C-alpha positions as protocol buffer text, in pm:
chain_id: "A"
residue {
  index: 1
  type: UNK
  ca { x: 6316 y: 6779 z: 13394 }
}
residue {
  index: 2
  type: UNK
  ca { x: 6205 y: 6958 z: 13709 }
}
residue {
  index: 3
  type: UNK
  ca { x: 5917 y: 7202 z: 13701 }
}
residue {
  index: 4
  type: UNK
  ca { x: 5877 y: 7423 z: 14006 }
}
residue {
  index: 5
  type: UNK
  ca { x: 5542 y: 7551 z: 14126 }
}
residue {
  index: 6
  type: UNK
  ca { x: 5514 y: 7917 z: 14018 }
}
residue {
  index: 7
  type: UNK
  ca { x: 5606 y: 8151 z: 14303 }
}
residue {
  index: 8
  type: UNK
  ca { x: 5509 y: 8518 z: 14305 }
}
residue {
  index: 9
  type: UNK
  ca { x: 5449 y: 8499 z: 13930 }
}
residue {
  index: 10
  type: UNK
  ca { x: 5790 y: 8350 z: 13848 }
}
residue {
  index: 11
  type: UNK
  ca { x: 5799 y: 8018 z: 13661 }
}
residue {
  index: 12
  type: UNK
  ca { x: 6114 y: 7803 z: 13668 }
}
residue {
  index: 13
  type: UNK
  ca { x: 6186 y: 7486 z: 13476 }
}
residue {
  index: 14
  type: UNK
  ca { x: 6516 y: 7296 z: 13493 }
}
residue {
  index: 15
  type: UNK
  ca { x: 6642 y: 7034 z: 13250 }
}
residue {
  index: 16
  type: UNK
  ca { x: 6948 y: 6830 z: 13339 }
}
residue {
  index: 17
  type: UNK
  ca { x: 7142 y: 6594 z: 13114 }
}
residue {
  index: 18
  type: UNK
  ca { x: 7498 y: 6459 z: 13123 }
}
residue {
  index: 19
  type: UNK
  ca { x: 7607 y: 6697 z: 13397 }
}
residue {
  index: 20
  type: UNK
  ca { x: 7468 y: 7010 z: 13228 }
}
residue {
  index: 21
  type: UNK
  ca { x: 7170 y: 7215 z: 13338 }
}
residue {
  index: 22
  type: UNK
  ca { x: 6946 y: 7454 z: 13150 }
}
residue {
  index: 23
  type: UNK
  ca { x: 6730 y: 7671 z: 13372 }
}
residue {
  index: 24
  type: UNK
  ca { x: 6434 y: 7851 z: 13211 }
}
residue {
  index: 25
  type: UNK
  ca { x: 6305 y: 8145 z: 13413 }
}
residue {
  index: 26
  type: UNK
  ca { x: 5993 y: 8340 z: 13322 }
}
residue {
  index: 27
  type: UNK
  ca { x: 5862 y: 8644 z: 13503 }
}
residue {
  index: 28
  type: UNK
  ca { x: 5493 y: 8604 z: 13425 }
}
residue {
  index: 29
  type: UNK
  ca { x: 5399 y: 8936 z: 13582 }
}
residue {
  index: 30
  type: UNK
  ca { x: 5375 y: 9285 z: 13436 }
}
residue {
  index: 31
  type: UNK
  ca { x: 5598 y: 9416 z: 13718 }
}
residue {
  index: 32
  type: UNK
  ca { x: 5966 y: 9370 z: 13804 }
}
residue {
  index: 33
  type: UNK
  ca { x: 6035 y: 9077 z: 14039 }
}
residue {
  index: 34
  type: UNK
  ca { x: 6324 y: 8926 z: 14232 }
}
residue {
  index: 35
  type: UNK
  ca { x: 6434 y: 8567 z: 14179 }
}
residue {
  index: 36
  type: UNK
  ca { x: 6491 y: 8392 z: 14513 }
}
residue {
  index: 37
  type: UNK
  ca { x: 6779 y: 8160 z: 14420 }
}
residue {
  index: 38
  type: UNK
  ca { x: 6761 y: 7967 z: 14748 }
}
residue {
  index: 39
  type: UNK
  ca { x: 6421 y: 7833 z: 14639 }
}
residue {
  index: 40
  type: UNK
  ca { x: 6591 y: 7657 z: 14345 }
}
residue {
  index: 41
  type: UNK
  ca { x: 6907 y: 7541 z: 14527 }
}
residue {
  index: 42
  type: UNK
  ca { x: 6847 y: 7175 z: 14439 }
}
residue {
  index: 43
  type: UNK
  ca { x: 6914 y: 7247 z: 14071 }
}
residue {
  index: 44
  type: UNK
  ca { x: 7153 y: 7541 z: 14107 }
}
residue {
  index: 45
  type: UNK
  ca { x: 7392 y: 7331 z: 14322 }
}
residue {
  index: 46
  type: UNK
  ca { x: 7645 y: 7608 z: 14380 }
}
residue {
  index: 47
  type: UNK
  ca { x: 7658 y: 7734 z: 14019 }
}
residue {
  index: 48
  type: UNK
  ca { x: 7756 y: 8098 z: 14017 }
}
residue {
  index: 49
  type: UNK
  ca { x: 7839 y: 8253 z: 13681 }
}
residue {
  index: 50
  type: UNK
  ca { x: 7586 y: 8127 z: 13426 }
}
residue {
  index: 51
  type: UNK
  ca { x: 7512 y: 8238 z: 13071 }
}
residue {
  index: 52
  type: UNK
  ca { x: 7175 y: 8342 z: 12928 }
}
residue {
  index: 53
  type: UNK
  ca { x: 7176 y: 8176 z: 12587 }
}
residue {
  index: 54
  type: UNK
  ca { x: 6920 y: 8426 z: 12454 }
}
residue {
  index: 55
  type: UNK
  ca { x: 7132 y: 8738 z: 12514 }
}
residue {
  index: 56
  type: UNK
  ca { x: 7483 y: 8617 z: 12600 }
}
residue {
  index: 57
  type: UNK
  ca { x: 7464 y: 8803 z: 12932 }
}
residue {
  index: 58
  type: UNK
  ca { x: 7602 y: 8639 z: 13245 }
}
residue {
  index: 59
  type: UNK
  ca { x: 7415 y: 8610 z: 13575 }
}
residue {
  index: 60
  type: UNK
  ca { x: 7534 y: 8528 z: 13925 }
}
residue {
  index: 61
  type: UNK
  ca { x: 7323 y: 8251 z: 14079 }
}
residue {
  index: 62
  type: UNK
  ca { x: 7496 y: 8279 z: 14415 }
}
residue {
  index: 63
  type: UNK
  ca { x: 7257 y: 8562 z: 14510 }
}
residue {
  index: 64
  type: UNK
  ca { x: 6905 y: 8682 z: 14432 }
}
residue {
  index: 65
  type: UNK
  ca { x: 6868 y: 8900 z: 14124 }
}
residue {
  index: 66
  type: UNK
  ca { x: 6606 y: 9119 z: 13965 }
}
residue {
  index: 67
  type: UNK
  ca { x: 6391 y: 9031 z: 13665 }
}
residue {
  index: 68
  type: UNK
  ca { x: 6222 y: 9285 z: 13443 }
}
residue {
  index: 69
  type: UNK
  ca { x: 5849 y: 9265 z: 13378 }
}
residue {
  index: 70
  type: UNK
  ca { x: 5774 y: 8965 z: 13150 }
}
residue {
  index: 71
  type: UNK
  ca { x: 6145 y: 8882 z: 13125 }
}
residue {
  index: 72
  type: UNK
  ca { x: 6253 y: 8538 z: 13002 }
}
residue {
  index: 73
  type: UNK
  ca { x: 6592 y: 8380 z: 13068 }
}
residue {
  index: 74
  type: UNK
  ca { x: 6741 y: 8051 z: 12953 }
}
residue {
  index: 75
  type: UNK
  ca { x: 7048 y: 7995 z: 13167 }
}
residue {
  index: 76
  type: UNK
  ca { x: 7302 y: 7727 z: 13083 }
}
residue {
  index: 77
  type: UNK
  ca { x: 7566 y: 7584 z: 13316 }
}
């Protein structure tokens, strides 16, 4: 498990096991925010299309993306 220091109100925790990664992302602010994927490159390791297991929506981790206020994601890849 890797827990990153919160940055601009965004909390990120990664769990890795048997070649799989689950990335938990929490926007702890009451305003929209942008996730800087380069900051988490050591756990993203080139993953691009990843699935949010809460909603079934797919996200592209090859570029920064926007988070809604108080949004939570659990990305699996």
